Coordinates of C-alpha atoms and ligand atoms in Angstrom, one line a residue:
M15 CA 15.1 21.2 -54.0
V16 CA 18.0 20.5 -51.1
R17 CA 15.5 21.4 -48.5
A18 CA 13.2 19.4 -49.4
F19 CA 15.6 16.6 -49.9
V20 CA 17.2 16.5 -46.4
S21 CA 13.4 16.9 -44.6
R22 CA 12.1 13.5 -46.9
Y23 CA 15.0 11.7 -45.9
F24 CA 16.2 13.1 -42.7
F25 CA 15.9 9.7 -40.7
R26 CA 18.1 8.0 -43.2
L27 CA 20.6 10.6 -43.8
L28 CA 21.2 10.7 -39.9
G29 CA 21.5 6.8 -40.0
V30 CA 24.1 7.6 -42.9
F31 CA 25.9 10.0 -41.1
L32 CA 26.0 7.9 -38.1
L33 CA 27.6 5.1 -39.6
N34 CA 30.0 7.3 -41.3
V35 CA 31.1 8.6 -37.8
L36 CA 31.7 5.0 -37.2
Y37 CA 33.4 4.3 -39.9
V38 CA 35.6 7.4 -38.9
L39 CA 36.3 6.4 -35.4
L40 CA 37.1 2.6 -36.8
T41 CA 39.6 4.2 -39.1
V42 CA 41.4 6.1 -36.1
F43 CA 41.7 3.0 -34.0
T44 CA 43.1 0.8 -37.1
F45 CA 45.7 3.6 -37.3
V46 CA 46.4 3.8 -33.5
M47 CA 47.9 0.0 -34.1
I48 CA 50.8 1.1 -36.1
E49 CA 52.6 2.6 -33.2
P50 CA 52.7 -0.8 -30.9
F51 CA 53.6 -2.5 -33.8
V52 CA 56.4 -0.4 -35.2
K53 CA 57.6 0.0 -31.5
L54 CA 57.8 -4.0 -31.3
L55 CA 59.6 -4.1 -34.5
F56 CA 62.2 -1.5 -33.7
R57 CA 62.5 -1.3 -30.4
G58 CA 61.3 -5.1 -29.3
T59 CA 59.0 -3.8 -26.5
L60 CA 55.7 -2.3 -25.7
E61 CA 56.8 0.3 -23.3
G62 CA 56.6 3.8 -23.1
L63 CA 53.5 3.9 -25.9
S64 CA 51.6 7.1 -26.0
P65 CA 48.3 7.0 -24.0
V66 CA 46.2 6.2 -26.5
S67 CA 48.1 3.0 -27.7
A68 CA 48.7 2.2 -24.2
F69 CA 45.0 2.5 -23.5
V70 CA 44.1 0.2 -26.5
M71 CA 46.6 -2.4 -25.9
D72 CA 45.7 -2.9 -22.1
K73 CA 42.4 -3.7 -23.4
I74 CA 43.6 -6.1 -25.5
A75 CA 45.8 -7.8 -23.3
V76 CA 42.7 -8.3 -21.1
L77 CA 41.1 -10.5 -23.6
V78 CA 44.5 -12.2 -25.1
P79 CA 47.5 -12.3 -22.8
L80 CA 50.5 -10.9 -24.7
D81 CA 53.2 -12.7 -23.2
N82 CA 55.8 -13.2 -26.2
L83 CA 56.8 -10.8 -28.6
S84 CA 55.6 -13.0 -31.5
R85 CA 52.2 -13.6 -30.3
S86 CA 52.0 -9.7 -29.6
M87 CA 53.0 -8.9 -33.3
V88 CA 50.1 -11.3 -34.1
V89 CA 47.6 -10.2 -31.9
I90 CA 48.3 -6.5 -33.1
I91 CA 47.9 -7.5 -36.7
V92 CA 44.4 -9.6 -36.0
C93 CA 43.4 -6.5 -34.3
A94 CA 44.0 -4.3 -36.8
V95 CA 42.5 -6.5 -39.9
L96 CA 39.3 -6.7 -37.3
L97 CA 39.0 -2.8 -37.1
F98 CA 40.0 -2.5 -40.4
F99 CA 36.7 -5.1 -41.6
L100 CA 34.7 -3.1 -39.4
R101 CA 35.2 0.2 -40.8
N102 CA 34.3 -1.2 -44.3
L103 CA 30.9 -2.5 -42.8
A104 CA 30.3 0.7 -41.5
A105 CA 31.2 2.1 -44.8
Y106 CA 29.1 -0.2 -46.7
G107 CA 26.2 0.1 -44.6
S108 CA 26.0 4.0 -45.1
Q109 CA 26.2 3.3 -48.5
W110 CA 23.3 0.7 -48.6
V111 CA 21.2 3.1 -47.3
M112 CA 22.4 6.3 -49.6
A113 CA 21.5 3.7 -52.6
H114 CA 18.0 3.8 -51.5
V115 CA 17.8 7.9 -50.8
R116 CA 19.3 8.4 -54.3
S117 CA 17.5 6.2 -56.6
D118 CA 14.4 6.9 -54.7
F119 CA 14.7 10.8 -54.8
L120 CA 15.5 10.4 -58.8
Y121 CA 12.6 8.1 -59.0
R122 CA 10.5 10.9 -57.6
L123 CA 12.0 13.7 -59.6
R124 CA 11.4 11.7 -62.7
N125 CA 7.9 11.4 -61.9
R126 CA 7.0 15.1 -61.4
L127 CA 9.2 16.2 -64.6
Y128 CA 6.9 13.7 -66.6
D129 CA 3.7 14.9 -64.8
K130 CA 5.0 18.6 -65.5
M131 CA 5.5 17.5 -68.9
I132 CA 1.8 16.3 -69.9
S133 CA 0.5 19.4 -68.2
L134 CA 2.5 21.8 -69.9
P135 CA 0.9 24.8 -71.2
L136 CA 0.7 24.5 -75.2
G137 CA 2.0 27.7 -75.6
Y138 CA 5.6 26.2 -73.9
F139 CA 6.6 24.9 -77.6
T140 CA 6.1 28.3 -79.0
K141 CA 9.3 29.6 -77.4
Q142 CA 10.9 25.9 -76.4
S143 CA 12.1 22.9 -78.2
R144 CA 10.6 19.6 -77.1
G145 CA 14.4 18.4 -77.1
D146 CA 14.7 20.8 -74.4
A147 CA 12.5 19.2 -72.2
V148 CA 13.9 16.0 -72.8
T149 CA 17.2 17.3 -71.5
R150 CA 15.8 18.9 -68.7
A151 CA 14.0 15.3 -67.8
V152 CA 16.6 13.1 -68.5
N153 CA 20.4 14.8 -68.8
D154 CA 19.9 17.0 -66.1
T155 CA 18.3 14.7 -63.8
Q156 CA 21.2 12.4 -64.4
E157 CA 23.4 15.1 -63.9
V158 CA 21.9 16.1 -60.4
E159 CA 22.3 12.4 -59.5
Y160 CA 26.1 12.6 -60.3
T161 CA 26.8 15.8 -58.9
V162 CA 24.6 17.3 -55.8
L163 CA 23.5 13.7 -54.7
T164 CA 27.5 12.9 -54.8
S165 CA 28.0 15.8 -53.2
I166 CA 25.6 15.5 -50.6
Q167 CA 27.1 12.2 -49.9
K168 CA 30.4 13.2 -49.6
F169 CA 29.1 16.5 -46.9
L170 CA 27.8 13.5 -44.9
T171 CA 31.2 11.5 -44.7
D172 CA 34.2 14.2 -45.4
P173 CA 33.9 16.8 -43.0
V174 CA 33.3 14.4 -39.9
A175 CA 36.5 12.7 -41.0
L176 CA 38.3 15.9 -41.2
I177 CA 37.0 16.8 -38.1
C178 CA 38.0 13.3 -36.2
Y179 CA 41.5 12.8 -37.9
L180 CA 42.4 16.4 -37.1
A181 CA 41.5 15.8 -33.6
F182 CA 43.4 13.1 -33.4
L183 CA 46.5 14.8 -35.2
F184 CA 46.2 17.5 -32.8
Y185 CA 46.1 15.1 -30.0
I186 CA 49.6 13.8 -31.0
D187 CA 51.1 17.0 -31.8
Y188 CA 49.4 20.2 -31.6
Q189 CA 52.2 22.0 -33.2
L190 CA 52.7 20.1 -35.9
S191 CA 48.9 19.6 -36.4
L192 CA 48.8 23.8 -36.4
W193 CA 50.9 24.1 -39.6
A194 CA 48.6 21.5 -41.7
V195 CA 46.0 23.4 -40.6
L196 CA 47.3 26.8 -41.8
L197 CA 47.6 25.4 -45.5
M198 CA 44.0 23.9 -45.9
P199 CA 42.7 27.9 -46.5
V200 CA 44.7 28.0 -49.1
A201 CA 43.4 24.9 -50.9
F202 CA 39.8 26.0 -50.3
L203 CA 40.3 29.1 -52.2
I204 CA 42.0 27.6 -55.2
I205 CA 39.4 24.9 -55.4
G206 CA 36.6 27.7 -54.9
F207 CA 37.6 29.5 -57.8
L208 CA 37.6 26.5 -59.8
A209 CA 34.2 25.4 -58.8
H210 CA 33.0 29.4 -59.8
L211 CA 34.2 28.7 -63.4
L212 CA 32.6 24.8 -63.5
K213 CA 29.5 26.3 -63.0
R214 CA 29.2 28.9 -65.8
S215 CA 30.5 26.6 -68.6
S216 CA 28.0 23.7 -67.4
K217 CA 25.3 25.8 -67.8
T218 CA 25.7 26.7 -71.4
Y219 CA 26.8 22.7 -72.0
R220 CA 23.2 21.7 -70.7
E221 CA 21.6 24.3 -72.9
R222 CA 24.0 23.1 -76.3
L223 CA 23.0 19.7 -75.1
G224 CA 19.2 20.6 -75.3
V225 CA 19.8 22.5 -79.0
L226 CA 21.7 19.1 -80.3
L227 CA 18.9 16.6 -78.9
A228 CA 15.8 18.8 -80.2
H229 CA 17.7 19.0 -83.9
V230 CA 17.9 15.0 -83.3
E231 CA 14.3 14.9 -82.6
E232 CA 13.3 16.8 -85.2
T233 CA 15.2 15.0 -88.0
L234 CA 14.0 11.8 -86.9
A235 CA 10.4 13.3 -87.0
G236 CA 11.0 15.0 -90.4
L237 CA 12.8 12.2 -91.9
R238 CA 10.8 11.7 -94.9
V239 CA 10.8 15.7 -95.7
I240 CA 14.4 14.8 -95.5
Y241 CA 14.9 12.7 -98.0
G242 CA 12.3 13.8 -100.5
F243 CA 14.1 17.4 -100.4
N244 CA 17.5 15.5 -100.3
A245 CA 18.4 17.6 -97.6
Q246 CA 20.8 14.9 -95.7
E247 CA 23.7 17.2 -96.3
R248 CA 22.2 20.2 -94.5
A249 CA 20.8 18.6 -91.8
Y250 CA 24.3 16.9 -91.2
R251 CA 25.9 19.7 -91.7
K252 CA 23.3 21.9 -88.9
F253 CA 24.3 18.9 -86.5
A254 CA 28.3 18.6 -87.4
R255 CA 28.0 22.7 -86.5
L256 CA 25.8 22.2 -83.1
N257 CA 27.9 19.1 -82.2
Q258 CA 31.2 20.9 -82.7
E259 CA 29.9 23.8 -80.5
F260 CA 28.7 21.2 -78.0
H261 CA 31.9 19.5 -77.9
Q262 CA 34.3 22.5 -77.7
N263 CA 32.2 23.3 -74.4
Q264 CA 32.0 19.9 -73.0
K265 CA 35.9 19.9 -73.8
K266 CA 36.1 22.7 -71.3
V267 CA 33.9 21.4 -68.9
Y268 CA 35.9 18.0 -68.6
R269 CA 39.1 20.1 -68.5
Q270 CA 37.9 22.2 -65.6
S271 CA 36.1 19.1 -63.5
Y272 CA 39.5 16.9 -63.9
L273 CA 41.7 19.9 -62.6
A274 CA 39.6 19.9 -59.3
N275 CA 41.5 16.3 -58.4
P276 CA 45.0 16.8 -59.8
L277 CA 45.2 20.2 -58.0
S278 CA 43.7 19.2 -54.5
E279 CA 45.8 16.3 -54.5
F280 CA 49.0 18.1 -55.3
L281 CA 48.0 20.5 -52.5
G282 CA 48.3 17.7 -50.1
V283 CA 51.0 16.3 -51.2
S284 CA 52.7 19.5 -50.8
S285 CA 51.3 20.4 -47.2
V286 CA 52.6 16.3 -46.7
M287 CA 56.1 17.8 -47.4
V288 CA 55.8 20.9 -45.3
V289 CA 54.8 18.1 -42.1
L290 CA 57.5 15.8 -42.9
V291 CA 60.0 18.4 -42.6
I292 CA 58.8 19.9 -39.7
G293 CA 57.9 16.8 -38.0
G294 CA 61.4 14.9 -38.8
T295 CA 63.2 18.3 -37.2
L296 CA 61.1 18.0 -34.1
V297 CA 61.9 13.7 -33.9
L298 CA 65.5 14.8 -34.7
S299 CA 65.9 17.1 -32.1
E300 CA 63.8 14.8 -29.4
R301 CA 63.0 18.0 -27.5
S302 CA 59.7 17.3 -28.0
G303 CA 57.4 14.2 -26.8
L304 CA 57.0 13.4 -30.4
T305 CA 58.9 9.6 -31.1
A306 CA 59.5 8.2 -34.4
E307 CA 56.9 5.8 -34.2
L308 CA 54.2 8.1 -33.3
F309 CA 55.4 10.4 -36.0
I310 CA 55.0 7.3 -38.4
T311 CA 51.6 7.0 -37.0
Y312 CA 51.0 10.9 -37.3
I313 CA 52.2 10.5 -41.0
A314 CA 50.0 7.5 -42.2
L315 CA 46.9 9.5 -40.2
F316 CA 47.8 12.9 -42.1
T317 CA 47.8 11.1 -45.5
Q318 CA 44.0 10.2 -44.6
I319 CA 43.1 13.7 -44.4
I320 CA 43.9 14.6 -47.9
T321 CA 41.2 12.6 -49.2
P322 CA 38.5 14.8 -47.2
V323 CA 39.9 17.8 -47.7
S324 CA 40.0 17.0 -51.5
N325 CA 36.2 15.5 -51.4
I326 CA 35.3 18.7 -49.4
S327 CA 36.5 20.9 -52.2
S328 CA 35.5 18.7 -55.5
A329 CA 31.9 18.3 -53.6
F330 CA 31.9 22.1 -53.5
A331 CA 32.7 22.1 -57.2
D332 CA 30.5 19.2 -58.4
F333 CA 27.7 21.0 -56.3
R334 CA 28.1 23.9 -58.0
R335 CA 28.2 22.1 -61.8
G336 CA 25.0 20.3 -60.5
E337 CA 23.0 23.5 -59.6
A338 CA 23.3 24.8 -63.3
A339 CA 21.3 21.1 -64.1
M340 CA 19.2 21.7 -60.5
D341 CA 18.2 25.3 -61.7
R342 CA 17.1 24.2 -65.2
I343 CA 14.9 21.3 -63.4
R344 CA 13.7 23.8 -60.9
E345 CA 12.6 26.5 -64.1
F346 CA 10.9 23.6 -65.8
L347 CA 9.2 22.5 -62.6
A348 CA 8.0 26.3 -62.0
I349 CA 6.2 26.7 -65.5
E350 CA 2.3 27.3 -64.7
D351 CA -0.3 26.6 -66.6
N352 CA -2.1 29.7 -67.6
V353 CA -5.3 27.7 -68.0
E354 CA -6.0 26.8 -64.4
D355 CA -9.1 25.8 -61.8
S356 CA -10.4 28.4 -60.2
A357 CA -10.7 27.9 -56.3
D358 CA -14.5 27.7 -56.7
A359 CA -14.3 25.5 -60.0
L360 CA -17.5 24.0 -60.8
P361 CA -18.1 20.7 -62.2
V362 CA -19.5 20.3 -65.6
E363 CA -23.5 18.9 -65.4
G364 CA -23.7 18.6 -69.2
F365 CA -24.3 20.4 -72.4
T366 CA -27.7 21.2 -73.4
R367 CA -28.2 24.5 -75.4
D368 CA -24.9 25.9 -76.9
I369 CA -21.4 27.4 -76.4
H370 CA -21.2 30.7 -77.5
F371 CA -18.6 33.1 -78.1
H372 CA -19.2 36.5 -76.8
D373 CA -16.8 39.3 -78.1
V374 CA -13.5 37.0 -77.9
S375 CA -10.1 38.3 -78.5
F376 CA -6.7 36.5 -78.3
S377 CA -3.3 37.1 -78.6
Y378 CA -0.3 34.5 -78.3
S379 CA 2.2 37.5 -77.2
D380 CA 1.7 41.1 -78.5
A381 CA -0.7 41.2 -82.0
N382 CA -4.2 40.0 -81.8
V383 CA -4.8 36.3 -83.4
L384 CA -8.7 37.0 -83.1
T385 CA -10.7 40.0 -82.5
H386 CA -13.8 40.6 -81.4
V387 CA -15.2 37.4 -82.2
D388 CA -19.0 36.3 -81.7
L389 CA -19.9 32.6 -82.7
T390 CA -22.4 30.2 -81.3
V391 CA -22.1 26.5 -81.6
P392 CA -25.6 25.1 -80.9
K393 CA -26.1 21.5 -80.0
G394 CA -26.4 19.0 -82.3
K395 CA -25.4 21.3 -85.2
T396 CA -22.0 21.2 -87.5
V397 CA -20.1 24.2 -87.3
A398 CA -17.5 25.1 -90.3
L399 CA -14.3 27.3 -89.5
V400 CA -13.1 28.2 -93.2
G401 CA -10.8 31.2 -94.3
P402 CA -7.1 31.5 -95.4
S403 CA -4.4 30.3 -93.6
G404 CA -3.5 32.1 -90.6
A405 CA -7.0 33.4 -90.4
G406 CA -7.1 31.9 -86.5
K407 CA -9.5 29.0 -87.3
S408 CA -7.2 26.5 -85.0
T409 CA -6.4 29.5 -82.5
L410 CA -10.4 29.3 -82.1
A411 CA -10.8 25.5 -81.7
D412 CA -8.1 25.8 -79.2
L413 CA -9.9 28.4 -77.1
L414 CA -13.0 26.5 -77.6
M415 CA -11.5 23.5 -76.1
R416 CA -9.9 25.6 -73.3
F417 CA -6.3 24.7 -74.5
Y418 CA -6.1 28.5 -73.8
D419 CA -7.7 31.3 -71.9
V420 CA -9.3 34.3 -74.0
S421 CA -7.8 37.6 -73.5
G422 CA -10.8 39.8 -74.0
G423 CA -14.7 38.5 -73.8
E424 CA -15.9 35.3 -73.1
I425 CA -17.1 31.9 -73.8
L426 CA -20.2 30.4 -72.1
L427 CA -21.2 26.9 -72.2
D428 CA -25.2 26.9 -71.7
G429 CA -25.0 31.0 -70.6
V430 CA -22.4 30.3 -68.0
P431 CA -18.6 31.4 -68.5
V432 CA -16.1 28.5 -68.9
S433 CA -13.8 30.0 -66.9
R434 CA -16.1 29.1 -63.9
Y435 CA -15.9 25.5 -64.9
R436 CA -13.4 22.8 -63.8
V437 CA -10.7 22.5 -66.8
A438 CA -10.7 18.9 -67.1
D439 CA -14.4 18.5 -66.8
Y440 CA -14.8 20.8 -69.3
R441 CA -12.3 19.4 -71.6
R442 CA -14.4 16.2 -71.3
L443 CA -16.8 17.5 -73.6
F444 CA -14.6 17.6 -76.5
A445 CA -13.0 14.8 -78.6
L446 CA -10.1 16.1 -81.1
V447 CA -9.3 14.9 -84.4
S448 CA -6.0 16.7 -85.0
Q449 CA -4.8 17.5 -88.5
D450 CA -1.3 15.9 -87.6
V451 CA -2.6 12.6 -86.3
M452 CA -0.5 10.9 -83.6
L453 CA -0.6 7.2 -83.6
F454 CA 1.5 5.3 -81.2
H455 CA 3.6 2.7 -82.1
D456 CA 1.3 0.0 -81.1
T457 CA -1.7 -1.9 -82.2
I458 CA -4.7 -0.2 -83.8
Y459 CA -7.0 -1.8 -81.1
N460 CA -4.9 0.3 -78.4
N461 CA -4.6 3.4 -80.6
I462 CA -8.0 3.8 -80.6
T463 CA -8.7 3.2 -77.0
L464 CA -5.8 5.0 -75.9
G465 CA -5.8 3.6 -72.4
C466 CA -9.5 4.1 -71.9
P467 CA -11.4 1.2 -70.8
A468 CA -13.9 -0.4 -73.9
T469 CA -15.1 -3.7 -75.2
M470 CA -14.0 -4.9 -78.4
A471 CA -17.5 -4.6 -79.3
E472 CA -17.5 -1.1 -78.8
V473 CA -14.1 -0.7 -80.7
E474 CA -16.0 -2.3 -83.6
E475 CA -18.6 0.0 -83.3
A476 CA -16.2 3.4 -83.4
A477 CA -14.4 1.8 -86.5
K478 CA -17.4 1.3 -88.2
A479 CA -18.5 4.9 -87.0
A480 CA -15.0 6.5 -88.6
N481 CA -15.3 4.0 -92.1
I482 CA -12.0 2.0 -90.6
Y483 CA -13.7 -1.2 -89.9
D484 CA -13.3 -2.7 -93.6
F485 CA -9.6 -1.6 -93.7
V486 CA -8.8 -3.3 -90.2
M487 CA -10.6 -6.2 -91.2
S488 CA -8.9 -6.7 -94.3
L489 CA -5.5 -6.8 -92.4
P490 CA -3.9 -10.2 -91.0
D491 CA -3.7 -9.3 -87.5
G492 CA -6.9 -7.0 -87.6
F493 CA -7.3 -4.9 -84.7
H494 CA -4.2 -6.2 -83.5
H495 CA -1.9 -5.2 -86.5
V496 CA 0.7 -2.9 -85.1
V497 CA 0.7 0.7 -86.9
G498 CA 4.5 1.0 -86.8
D499 CA 6.6 4.1 -85.2
R500 CA 3.5 7.5 -85.1
G501 CA 1.6 5.4 -87.5
V502 CA 4.0 4.9 -90.7
A503 CA 2.3 1.9 -92.0
L504 CA -0.7 3.7 -92.5
S505 CA -1.5 6.2 -95.1
G506 CA -2.8 9.6 -94.1
G507 CA -6.4 9.0 -94.7
Q508 CA -6.4 5.7 -92.3
R509 CA -4.7 7.5 -90.0
Q510 CA -7.2 10.4 -90.1
R511 CA -10.1 7.5 -89.7
V512 CA -8.3 5.7 -87.0
S513 CA -8.1 9.3 -84.7
I514 CA -11.8 9.6 -85.7
A515 CA -12.6 6.1 -84.7
R516 CA -10.5 7.1 -81.4
A517 CA -12.9 10.1 -80.9
V518 CA -15.8 8.4 -81.5
L519 CA -15.0 5.8 -78.5
R520 CA -14.7 8.9 -76.2
K521 CA -18.5 9.3 -76.7
A522 CA -17.8 13.3 -76.0
P523 CA -20.7 15.1 -77.0
V524 CA -18.5 17.4 -79.3
L525 CA -16.5 16.8 -82.0
V526 CA -13.6 18.9 -83.4
L527 CA -12.3 17.8 -86.3
D528 CA -9.2 19.8 -87.8
E529 CA -9.4 18.5 -91.3
A530 CA -6.2 17.2 -92.7
T531 CA -4.3 19.4 -95.6
S532 CA -2.5 16.8 -96.8
A533 CA -4.2 15.4 -100.1
M534 CA -5.5 12.1 -99.7
D535 CA -6.5 9.7 -102.5
T536 CA -10.2 10.3 -103.8
E537 CA -11.3 7.4 -101.8
S538 CA -10.1 8.0 -98.6
E539 CA -11.3 11.6 -98.7
M540 CA -14.7 10.2 -99.5
L541 CA -14.7 7.6 -96.5
V542 CA -13.5 10.3 -94.3
R543 CA -15.9 12.7 -95.8
Q544 CA -18.9 9.8 -95.3
S545 CA -18.2 9.2 -91.9
V546 CA -17.8 12.8 -90.9
E547 CA -21.3 13.6 -92.6
A548 CA -22.8 10.4 -90.4
L549 CA -21.4 11.6 -87.0
S550 CA -22.6 15.1 -87.6
K551 CA -25.8 13.7 -87.1
Q552 CA -25.3 12.4 -83.3
H553 CA -22.7 15.1 -82.3
T554 CA -22.2 18.7 -82.5
V555 CA -19.3 18.8 -84.7
V556 CA -16.7 22.0 -84.9
M557 CA -15.0 21.5 -88.0
I558 CA -11.9 23.6 -89.5
A559 CA -12.2 22.8 -92.9
H560 CA -9.3 23.4 -95.3
R561 CA -11.4 22.2 -98.6
L562 CA -14.4 24.1 -99.4
S563 CA -15.9 21.4 -100.8
T564 CA -16.3 19.3 -97.3
V565 CA -18.4 22.4 -95.6
Q566 CA -21.4 22.2 -98.0
H567 CA -23.7 20.4 -95.7
A568 CA -22.8 22.3 -92.2
D569 CA -25.3 24.2 -90.2
C570 CA -23.3 27.4 -89.9
I571 CA -20.0 28.4 -92.0
C572 CA -18.0 30.6 -90.4
V573 CA -15.8 32.4 -92.5
L574 CA -12.5 33.9 -90.7
D575 CA -10.2 36.5 -91.8
G576 CA -7.3 38.2 -90.3
G577 CA -8.4 37.0 -86.6
C578 CA -12.3 38.3 -87.6
V579 CA -15.4 36.5 -88.0
V580 CA -16.3 38.2 -91.5
E581 CA -19.5 36.2 -92.5
Q582 CA -21.7 33.4 -90.8
G583 CA -24.7 31.3 -92.2
T584 CA -25.7 28.3 -94.7
H585 CA -23.8 27.7 -98.1
E586 CA -26.8 29.0 -99.9
E587 CA -27.1 32.1 -97.8
L588 CA -23.3 32.7 -98.1
M589 CA -23.5 32.2 -102.1
A590 CA -26.4 34.3 -102.1
R591 CA -24.8 37.1 -100.5
K592 CA -21.7 36.7 -103.0
G593 CA -19.2 37.9 -100.1
A594 CA -16.3 36.4 -98.9
Y595 CA -17.1 33.2 -98.9
Y596 CA -18.5 33.1 -102.4
Q597 CA -15.3 35.1 -103.5
L598 CA -13.3 31.8 -101.6
V599 CA -15.2 29.2 -104.0
I600 CA -15.3 30.9 -106.8
S601 CA -11.5 30.8 -106.5
S602 CA -10.6 27.5 -105.2
Ligands
ADP720 P1 -5.3 29.0 -89.2 O1 -5.6 27.8 -88.2 O2 -6.6 29.5 -89.7 O3 -4.2 28.8 -90.5 P2 -3.7 29.6 -86.9 O4 -4.9 29.7 -85.8 O5 -3.2 28.6 -86.8 O6 -4.8 29.8 -88.4 O7 -2.7 30.8 -86.8 C1 -3.2 32.4 -86.6 C2 -2.3 33.1 -86.0 O8 -1.8 32.9 -85.2 C3 -1.0 33.0 -86.9 O9 -0.6 34.3 -87.8 C4 0.1 32.4 -86.6 O10 1.2 32.8 -87.2 C5 -0.4 32.4 -85.1 N1 -0.1 31.6 -84.1 C6 -0.5 30.4 -84.2 N2 0.1 29.5 -83.5 C7 0.8 30.5 -82.5 C8 1.7 29.9 -81.2 N3 1.6 28.8 -80.3 N4 2.5 30.9 -80.7 C9 2.2 32.5 -81.5 N5 1.8 32.3 -82.7 C10 0.9 31.7 -82.9

């Protein structure tokens, strides 16, 4: 990820780097002005300056004559202010460029994560919660911004600053500077250890946050059940426990990361003390060339290296912390869909004859959920899947739409294995009406079109086919009525019919219908049934039936039990056979 980042923004990062070099050089020159100023103030002359200061003052004297003391002092101060202004301009310039780099990187990352989210394999949520996916997309991205990007920015500034300042300090007095350099590795080692601790605890921190958000998400989705079962107390207790675990871990992470700054500052100040003692001794002994004025410049510049040293070490700590978030994002982006196009995948030309399950077996993990299933869905016919809960009906429908690939056997579309076709093309053959109807907090019109271009006449026609038209027209805003979050403003039957209209509008040849298990009022149920019966005249329908009363008109009823097809035939044939279907009917 870091390599991709550097190569994408190479020229901008180079610009940031160059502006930072400029910033550091201007800082050094600002500090150079201290020596002439102090000399002027305490010794009343500009004679005997160190070579760098003498050089700078000579250049200034060419532009502005330095013929008296107070004029010289004003000129020195004005030059220092000017240099300071230019230095800050360079700093702002580099941040200005960096602002684009940071936000553009995050913008792209968020897009990639969302793109991944809408193509996640369905099986992903068998093991992971939705909250976890949201944490990765929102919080981990934010964490990368705070830590990784900030540390990259620091890496582009502070090493340059450190090298330039050190070079200048060595130039002023190498003996003294050797001491300063000796103290640095100690600081790096201590901070490095802290960084290691931080990475470990922040990984736990991110995981716990994911669990906490998952619980919040689940609570909001199941609010109705929580009220119905008076389970507020239980939900709250669980939240409080998760929150407590999160809080303990968060405290640890905060404390560890807050330690980085005071620790490095303390190490910095201690080294200033060492420098003061040694430098002071050198000045007092008058044996070396270090004058008091130069020593003051030295100290001023030396305090400047504390910031880059502490920044570099805290950047390491931040980077480690951010790595935990980056690892989680990388993991997420690397999830592969198990249903993928083969290299020579074909476009789907159409559906003319049948879809055939040939000796199909399937397992989610170890045990087979479907075993040796043989089933034909002829074009234009209605096939109903019945059987006890857990028999494998939904799994069979998921395989039909290729949400998963089969583990054994094959599914053939007009005699061609579906794995030979492009997934997106193949799925276009189907329109799904699922049991847990998902409506968005939007108008009925938008919920029916779901973004696919359609005229009002087409939407009305679909609504009529789904038996929802009259109800929609009775609403004050008609098709522009907003259905509330997840469609709470509609009854179960109305939601199901809106989703049937949605499926009809798609004009897909095959309708896959997962009948709602929750009880609907008789009128709603009758309206749904009527619309399904009407639709089955023009479409191929595969219906997962939870109520046997709805399947009597099906062309083929397929009875599943324990993942096997135990019987197939029409209602009359199966009743006459007095087998599994007959048993189901008389016991219902
Ligand atoms: P039905 O629709 O007939 O009630 P399903 O097809 O939903 O049955 O489930 C068949 C079996 O597969 C059940 O034992 C169920 O526990 C299991 N199952 C369903 N979905 C998953 C999944 N995503 N991961 C693992 N096992 C699953």
